[in-house]
Short mmCIF file of C-alpha atoms in Angstrom, two decimals:
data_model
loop_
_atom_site.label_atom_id
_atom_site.label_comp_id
_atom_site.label_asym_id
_atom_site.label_seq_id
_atom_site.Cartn_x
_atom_site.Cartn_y
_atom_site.Cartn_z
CA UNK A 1 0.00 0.00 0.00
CA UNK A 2 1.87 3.33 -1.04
CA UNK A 3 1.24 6.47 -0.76
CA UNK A 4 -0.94 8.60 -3.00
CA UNK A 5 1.46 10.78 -4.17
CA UNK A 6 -1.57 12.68 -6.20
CA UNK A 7 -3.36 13.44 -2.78
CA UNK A 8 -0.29 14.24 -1.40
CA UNK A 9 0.45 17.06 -3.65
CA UNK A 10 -3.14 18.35 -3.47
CA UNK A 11 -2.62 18.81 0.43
CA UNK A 12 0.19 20.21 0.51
CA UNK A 13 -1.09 22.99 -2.56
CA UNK A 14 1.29 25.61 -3.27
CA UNK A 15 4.28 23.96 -1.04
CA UNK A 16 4.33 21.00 -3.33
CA UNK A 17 6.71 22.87 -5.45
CA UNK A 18 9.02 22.72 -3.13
CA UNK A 19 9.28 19.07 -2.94
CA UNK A 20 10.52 16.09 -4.97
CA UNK A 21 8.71 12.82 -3.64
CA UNK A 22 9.44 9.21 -3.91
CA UNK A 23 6.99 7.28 -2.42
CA UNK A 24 8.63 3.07 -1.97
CA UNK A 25 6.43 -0.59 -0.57
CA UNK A 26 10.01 -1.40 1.27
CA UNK A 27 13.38 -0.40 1.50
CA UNK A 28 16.48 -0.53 4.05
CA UNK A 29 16.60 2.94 5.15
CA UNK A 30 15.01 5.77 3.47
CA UNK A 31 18.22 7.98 4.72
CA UNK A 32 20.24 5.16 2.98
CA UNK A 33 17.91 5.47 -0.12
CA UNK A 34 17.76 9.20 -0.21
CA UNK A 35 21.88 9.34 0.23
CA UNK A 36 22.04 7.13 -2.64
CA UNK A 37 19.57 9.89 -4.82
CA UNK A 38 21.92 12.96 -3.27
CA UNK A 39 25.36 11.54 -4.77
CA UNK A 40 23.12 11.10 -7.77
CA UNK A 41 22.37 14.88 -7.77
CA UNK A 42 18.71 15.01 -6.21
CA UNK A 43 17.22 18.29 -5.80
CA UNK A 44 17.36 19.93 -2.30
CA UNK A 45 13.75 19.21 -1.36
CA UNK A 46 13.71 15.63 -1.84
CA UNK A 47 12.06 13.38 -0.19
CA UNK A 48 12.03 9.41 -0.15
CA UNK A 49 8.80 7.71 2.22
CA UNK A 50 8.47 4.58 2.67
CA UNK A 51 5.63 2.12 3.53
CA UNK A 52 8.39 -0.52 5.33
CA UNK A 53 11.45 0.63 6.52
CA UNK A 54 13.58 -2.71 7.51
CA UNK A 55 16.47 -1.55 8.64
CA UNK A 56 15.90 2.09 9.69
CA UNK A 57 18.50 3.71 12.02
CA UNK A 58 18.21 6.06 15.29
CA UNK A 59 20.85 7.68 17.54
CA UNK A 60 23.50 5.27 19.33
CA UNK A 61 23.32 2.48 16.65
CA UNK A 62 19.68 2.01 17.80
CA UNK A 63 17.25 0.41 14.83
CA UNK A 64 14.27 2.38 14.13
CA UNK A 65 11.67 -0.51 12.13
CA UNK A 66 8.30 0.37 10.37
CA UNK A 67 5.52 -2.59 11.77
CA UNK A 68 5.97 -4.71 8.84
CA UNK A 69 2.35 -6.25 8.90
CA UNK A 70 0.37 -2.84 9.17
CA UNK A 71 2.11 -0.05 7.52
CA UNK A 72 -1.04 2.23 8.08
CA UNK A 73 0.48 2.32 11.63
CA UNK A 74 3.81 4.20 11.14
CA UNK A 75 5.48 7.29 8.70
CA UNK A 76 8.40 6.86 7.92
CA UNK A 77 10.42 9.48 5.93
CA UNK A 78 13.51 11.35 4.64
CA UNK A 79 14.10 14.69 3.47
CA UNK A 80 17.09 15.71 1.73
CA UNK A 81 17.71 19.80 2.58
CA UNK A 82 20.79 21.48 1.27
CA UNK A 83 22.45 24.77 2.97
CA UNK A 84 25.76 26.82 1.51
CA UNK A 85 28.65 26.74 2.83
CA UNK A 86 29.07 29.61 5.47
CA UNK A 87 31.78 30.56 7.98
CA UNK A 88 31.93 27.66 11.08
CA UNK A 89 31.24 24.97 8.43
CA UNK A 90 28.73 22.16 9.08
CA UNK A 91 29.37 23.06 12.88
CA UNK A 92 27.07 25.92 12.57
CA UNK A 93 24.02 23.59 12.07
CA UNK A 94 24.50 22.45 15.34
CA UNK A 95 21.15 23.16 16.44
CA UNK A 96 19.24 21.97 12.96
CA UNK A 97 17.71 18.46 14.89
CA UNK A 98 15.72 20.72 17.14
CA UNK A 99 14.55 22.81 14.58
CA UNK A 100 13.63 20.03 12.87
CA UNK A 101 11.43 19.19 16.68
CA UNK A 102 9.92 22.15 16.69
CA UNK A 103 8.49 21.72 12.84
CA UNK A 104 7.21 18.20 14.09
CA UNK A 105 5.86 19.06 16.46
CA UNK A 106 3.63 22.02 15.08
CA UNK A 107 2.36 19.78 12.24
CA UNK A 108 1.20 17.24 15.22
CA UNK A 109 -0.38 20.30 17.48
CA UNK A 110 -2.45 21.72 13.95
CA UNK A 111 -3.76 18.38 14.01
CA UNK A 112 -4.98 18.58 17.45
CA UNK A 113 -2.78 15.87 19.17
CA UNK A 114 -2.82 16.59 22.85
CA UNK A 115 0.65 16.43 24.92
CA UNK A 116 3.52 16.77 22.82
CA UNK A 117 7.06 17.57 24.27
CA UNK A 118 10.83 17.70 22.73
CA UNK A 119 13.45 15.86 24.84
CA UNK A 120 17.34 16.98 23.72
CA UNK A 121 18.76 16.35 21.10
CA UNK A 122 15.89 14.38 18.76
CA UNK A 123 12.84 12.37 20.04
CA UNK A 124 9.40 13.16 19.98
CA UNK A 125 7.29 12.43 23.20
CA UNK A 126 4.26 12.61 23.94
CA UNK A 127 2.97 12.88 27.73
CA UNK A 128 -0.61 10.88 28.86
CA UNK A 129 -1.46 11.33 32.68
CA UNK A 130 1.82 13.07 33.43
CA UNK A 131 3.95 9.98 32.08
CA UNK A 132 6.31 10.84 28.68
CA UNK A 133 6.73 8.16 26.17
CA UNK A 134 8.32 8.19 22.88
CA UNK A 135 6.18 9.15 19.92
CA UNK A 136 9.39 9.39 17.26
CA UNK A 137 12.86 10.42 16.31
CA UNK A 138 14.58 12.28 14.10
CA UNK A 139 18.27 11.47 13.00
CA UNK A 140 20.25 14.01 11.20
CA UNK A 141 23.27 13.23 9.12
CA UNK A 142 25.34 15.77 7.15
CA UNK A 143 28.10 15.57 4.84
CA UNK A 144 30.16 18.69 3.58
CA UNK A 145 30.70 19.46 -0.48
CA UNK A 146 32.70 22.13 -1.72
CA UNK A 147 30.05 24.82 -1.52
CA UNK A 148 27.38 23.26 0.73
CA UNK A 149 26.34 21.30 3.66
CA UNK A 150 24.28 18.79 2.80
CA UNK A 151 21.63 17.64 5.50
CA UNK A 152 19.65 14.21 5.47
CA UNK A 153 16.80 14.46 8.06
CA UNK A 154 15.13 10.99 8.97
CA UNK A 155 11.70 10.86 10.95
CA UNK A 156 9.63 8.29 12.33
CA UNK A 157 6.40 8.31 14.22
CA UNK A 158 4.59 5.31 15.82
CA UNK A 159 1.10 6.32 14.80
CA UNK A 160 -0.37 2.86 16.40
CA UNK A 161 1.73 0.21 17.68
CA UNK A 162 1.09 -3.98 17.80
CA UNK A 163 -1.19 -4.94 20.75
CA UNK A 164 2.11 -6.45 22.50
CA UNK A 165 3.42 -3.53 23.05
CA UNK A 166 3.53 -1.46 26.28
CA UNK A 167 2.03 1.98 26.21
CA UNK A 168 2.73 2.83 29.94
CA UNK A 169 6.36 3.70 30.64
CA UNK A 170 8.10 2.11 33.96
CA UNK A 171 10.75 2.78 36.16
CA UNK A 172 14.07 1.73 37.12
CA UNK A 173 15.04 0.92 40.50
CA UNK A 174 16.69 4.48 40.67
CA UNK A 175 13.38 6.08 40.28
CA UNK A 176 14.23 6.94 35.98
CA UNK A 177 11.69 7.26 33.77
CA UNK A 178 11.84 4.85 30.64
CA UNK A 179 11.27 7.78 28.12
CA UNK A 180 12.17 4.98 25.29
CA UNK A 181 8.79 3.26 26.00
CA UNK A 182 7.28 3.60 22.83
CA UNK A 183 3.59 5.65 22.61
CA UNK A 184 1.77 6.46 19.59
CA UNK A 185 -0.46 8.50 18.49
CA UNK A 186 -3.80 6.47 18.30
CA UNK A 187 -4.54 6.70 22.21
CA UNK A 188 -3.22 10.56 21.77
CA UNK A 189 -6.69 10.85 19.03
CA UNK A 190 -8.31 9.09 21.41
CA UNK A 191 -8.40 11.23 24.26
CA UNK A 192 -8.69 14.13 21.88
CA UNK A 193 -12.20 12.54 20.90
CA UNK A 194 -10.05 12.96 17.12
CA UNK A 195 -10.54 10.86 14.17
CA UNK A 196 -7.43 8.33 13.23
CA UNK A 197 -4.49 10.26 11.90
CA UNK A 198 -4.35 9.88 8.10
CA UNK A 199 -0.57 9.66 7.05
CA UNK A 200 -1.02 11.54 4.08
CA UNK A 201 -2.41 14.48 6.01
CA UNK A 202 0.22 13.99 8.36
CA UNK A 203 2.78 13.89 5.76
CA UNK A 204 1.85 17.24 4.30
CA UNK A 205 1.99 18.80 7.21
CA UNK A 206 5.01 17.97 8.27
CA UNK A 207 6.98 18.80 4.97
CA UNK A 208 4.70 22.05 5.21
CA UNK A 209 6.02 22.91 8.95
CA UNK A 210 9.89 21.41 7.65
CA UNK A 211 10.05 24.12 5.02
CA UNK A 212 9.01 26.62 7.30
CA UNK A 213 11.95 25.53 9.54
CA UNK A 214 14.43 25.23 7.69
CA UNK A 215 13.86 28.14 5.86
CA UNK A 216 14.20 30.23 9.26
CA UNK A 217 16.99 27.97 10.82
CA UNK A 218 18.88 28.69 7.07
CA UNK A 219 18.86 32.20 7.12
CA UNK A 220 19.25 32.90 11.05
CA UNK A 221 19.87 29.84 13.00
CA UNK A 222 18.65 27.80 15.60
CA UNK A 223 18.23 30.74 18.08
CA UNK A 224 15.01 32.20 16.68
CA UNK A 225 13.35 28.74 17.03
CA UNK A 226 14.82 28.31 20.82
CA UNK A 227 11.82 29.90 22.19
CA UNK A 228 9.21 27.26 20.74
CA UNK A 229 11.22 24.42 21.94
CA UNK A 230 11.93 25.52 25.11
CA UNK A 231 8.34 25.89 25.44
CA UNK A 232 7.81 21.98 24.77
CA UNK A 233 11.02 20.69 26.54
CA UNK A 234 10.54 18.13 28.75
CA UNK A 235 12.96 18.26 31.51
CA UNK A 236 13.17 21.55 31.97
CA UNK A 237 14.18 23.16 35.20
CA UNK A 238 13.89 19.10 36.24
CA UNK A 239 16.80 17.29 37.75
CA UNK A 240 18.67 14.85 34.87
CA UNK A 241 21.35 12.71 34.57
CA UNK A 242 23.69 12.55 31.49
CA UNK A 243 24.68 8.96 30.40
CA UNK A 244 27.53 7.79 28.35
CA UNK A 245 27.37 4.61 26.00
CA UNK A 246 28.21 2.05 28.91
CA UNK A 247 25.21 3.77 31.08
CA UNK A 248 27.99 5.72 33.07
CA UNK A 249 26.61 9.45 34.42
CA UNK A 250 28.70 11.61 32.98
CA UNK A 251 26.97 14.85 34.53
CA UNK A 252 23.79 15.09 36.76
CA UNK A 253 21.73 18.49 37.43
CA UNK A 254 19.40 20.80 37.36
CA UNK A 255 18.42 20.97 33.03
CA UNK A 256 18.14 24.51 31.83
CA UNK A 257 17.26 23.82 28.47
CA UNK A 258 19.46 24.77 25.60
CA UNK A 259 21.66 27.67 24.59
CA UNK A 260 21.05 29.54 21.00
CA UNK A 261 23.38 26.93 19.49
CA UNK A 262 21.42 24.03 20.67
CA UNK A 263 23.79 23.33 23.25
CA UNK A 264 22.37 21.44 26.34
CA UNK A 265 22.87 23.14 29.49
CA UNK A 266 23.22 21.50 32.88
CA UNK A 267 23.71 23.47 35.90
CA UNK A 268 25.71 21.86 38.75
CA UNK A 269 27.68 22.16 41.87
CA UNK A 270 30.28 23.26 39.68
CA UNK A 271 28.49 26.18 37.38
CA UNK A 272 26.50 25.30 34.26
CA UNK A 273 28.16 22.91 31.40
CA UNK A 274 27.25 23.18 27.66
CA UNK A 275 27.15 19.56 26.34
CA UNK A 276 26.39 18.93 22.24
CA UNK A 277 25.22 15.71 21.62
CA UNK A 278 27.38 13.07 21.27
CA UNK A 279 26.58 9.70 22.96
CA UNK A 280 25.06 10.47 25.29
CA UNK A 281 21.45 9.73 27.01
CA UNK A 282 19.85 12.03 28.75
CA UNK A 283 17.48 11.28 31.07
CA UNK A 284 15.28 12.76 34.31
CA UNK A 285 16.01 11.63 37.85
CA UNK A 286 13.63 11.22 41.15
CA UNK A 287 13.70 14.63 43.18
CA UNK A 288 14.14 12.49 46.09
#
C-alpha cells in the first residue's frame, strides 16, 4: 500500500513545489535510499517515504523498524535539505535536529494531538497522565561538499503500535523514567475525541512545517526557534542525569534547556556545562 502521491500534492497545494517525492512498498533505510539519490544529484527538497522501513536507524546504533504487517500504523520518511557553505562549516548547524522538533511538532499540534514535548537532542514524546513516552525520532546526518552542507533528516512516528506492546512507561530501581517506552499516536486521538491520523495528512503537514523551519533555521539559526522548543522541553528546570554509552553518568543536574546553538545546558555544583550531543542519554532523575 503506497502512498498517493496525487493526494499528497493536493494537500500540501502551493508547497508542493518545493518538494521532490518518492513514495517506496520497502526499503532498508530511506536515509540510505535518499543518500544514494543525493550523490546522484537530487534536488534539495527531496524526499524518499516509505511504507516498510527494515532496517531504519536512530541515535547510538539504535534500529528504528516500520511494523511490517500494518504499515497504516507508522510514517516513515527522509528529506534531503541542502544549505551553503558559510563561515563555522557544518558546525554551525548544530542546532538543525531541534529545529527540525519544533516543525514536528507544530504539524502534530495543527492536528490537534494533545501532549507533545521535545526531549534533547531528537525524540518526539508525547505525555498521557503526566507519564512521557516516545512518539518518534529524528536522526540528522550531514556531509560537507565544496560549496554546501548537505543535511539528510530521517523521521519516524509510531502512529499505532502492535497490541504487545507497552504503552505505559516504567521505572528503574533508581526512580528513571523509561522515556524509550514507545507511545503512539492512536490513544493521543483518542483522548482528543479525534478521528485516526491519516498519514497523508500527516505527511503534508510535516513537509509544510519542515520548510518553514528550515527556511528560518537557514537564514538565522537555531536561536530564533529556541523559544518554541523551550516551550515543549521536557525536563526543563527538572533534575537529569547525562549517560555515556556504557550507562555511566557523565553529569547530573538541574536541566536549563538549551543555549542559541542548541547546546544542552546543565547546571551543577560546579556552574553550568554546555554539552552537544554526542553519545550520550539524557534522562530525568527522582527529586528524592
Amino acid at each position: 500500500m503506497t502512498f498517493d502521491l496525487v493526494r499528497l500534492r493536493d494537500l500540501l497545494g502551493a508547497d508542493a513545489a518545493r518538494f521532490d517525492v518518492e513514495a517506496l512498498d520497502e526499503c532498508g533505510s530511506t536515509s540510505d535510499e535518499l543518500s544514494a539519490r543525493a550523490a546522484r544529484g537530487a534536488p534539495s527538497g527531496a524526499v524518499v517515504v516509505a511504507d516498510r522501513q527494515l532496517a531504519g536507524r536512530g541515535r547510538r546504533g539504535r534500529n528504528w523498524r516500520s511494523w511490517r504487517e500494518a504499515p497504516e500504523k507508522n510514517l516513515t520518511f527522509s528529506l534531503l535539505w541542502r544549505f551553503p557553505l558559510q563561515a563555522g562549516g557544518a558546525g554551525r548547524l548544530s542546532g538543525l535536529s531541534l529545529a527540525v522538533g519544533v516543525a514536528v511538532a507544530r504539524a502534530l499540534e495543527s492536528l490537534g494531538v494533545p501532549g507533545v514535548a521535545l526531549k534533547w537532542p531528537n525524540d518526539i514524546l508525547l505525555t498521557t497522565a503526566g507519564s512521557y513516552g516516545k512518539l518518534g525520532g529524528i536522526l540528522v546526518e550531514l556531509s560537507t561538499s565544496r560549496h554546501m552542507v548537505e543535511a539528510i533528516i530521517g523521521i519516524g512516528l509510531n502512529l499505532d503500535l502492535p497490541p504487545e506492546a507497552a504503552q505505559t512507561p516504567e521505572k528503574d530501581e533508581k526512580g528513571r523514567e523509561d522515556d524509550n517506552t514507545a507511545f503512539s499516536l492512536a490513544p493521543a486521538a483518542l483522548s482528543a475525541a479525534l478521528p485516526g491520523i491519516d498519514r497523508h495528512e500527516l505527511l503534508a503537514r510535516l513537509l509544510a512545517e519542515l520548510l518553514r523551519s528550515l527556511e528560518s533555521f537557514s537564514s538565522a539559526g537555531f536561536s530564533v526557534l529556541r523559544e518554541e522548543w523551550m516551550r515543549r522541553h521536557a525536563w526543563q528546570d527538572r533534575p537529569v542525569a547525562l549517560f555515556g554509552v556504557r550507562g555511566e553518568v557523565l553529569n547530573a543536574g538541574r536541566c536549563l534547556g538549551v543555549d542559541e546553538g542548541g547546546f544542552l545546558l546543565i547546571e551543577s555544583d560546579s556552574g553550568v556545562e554546555r554539552i552537544l550531543s554526542g553519545d550520550v542519554s539524557l534522562r530525568p532523575v527522582d527529586e528524592t
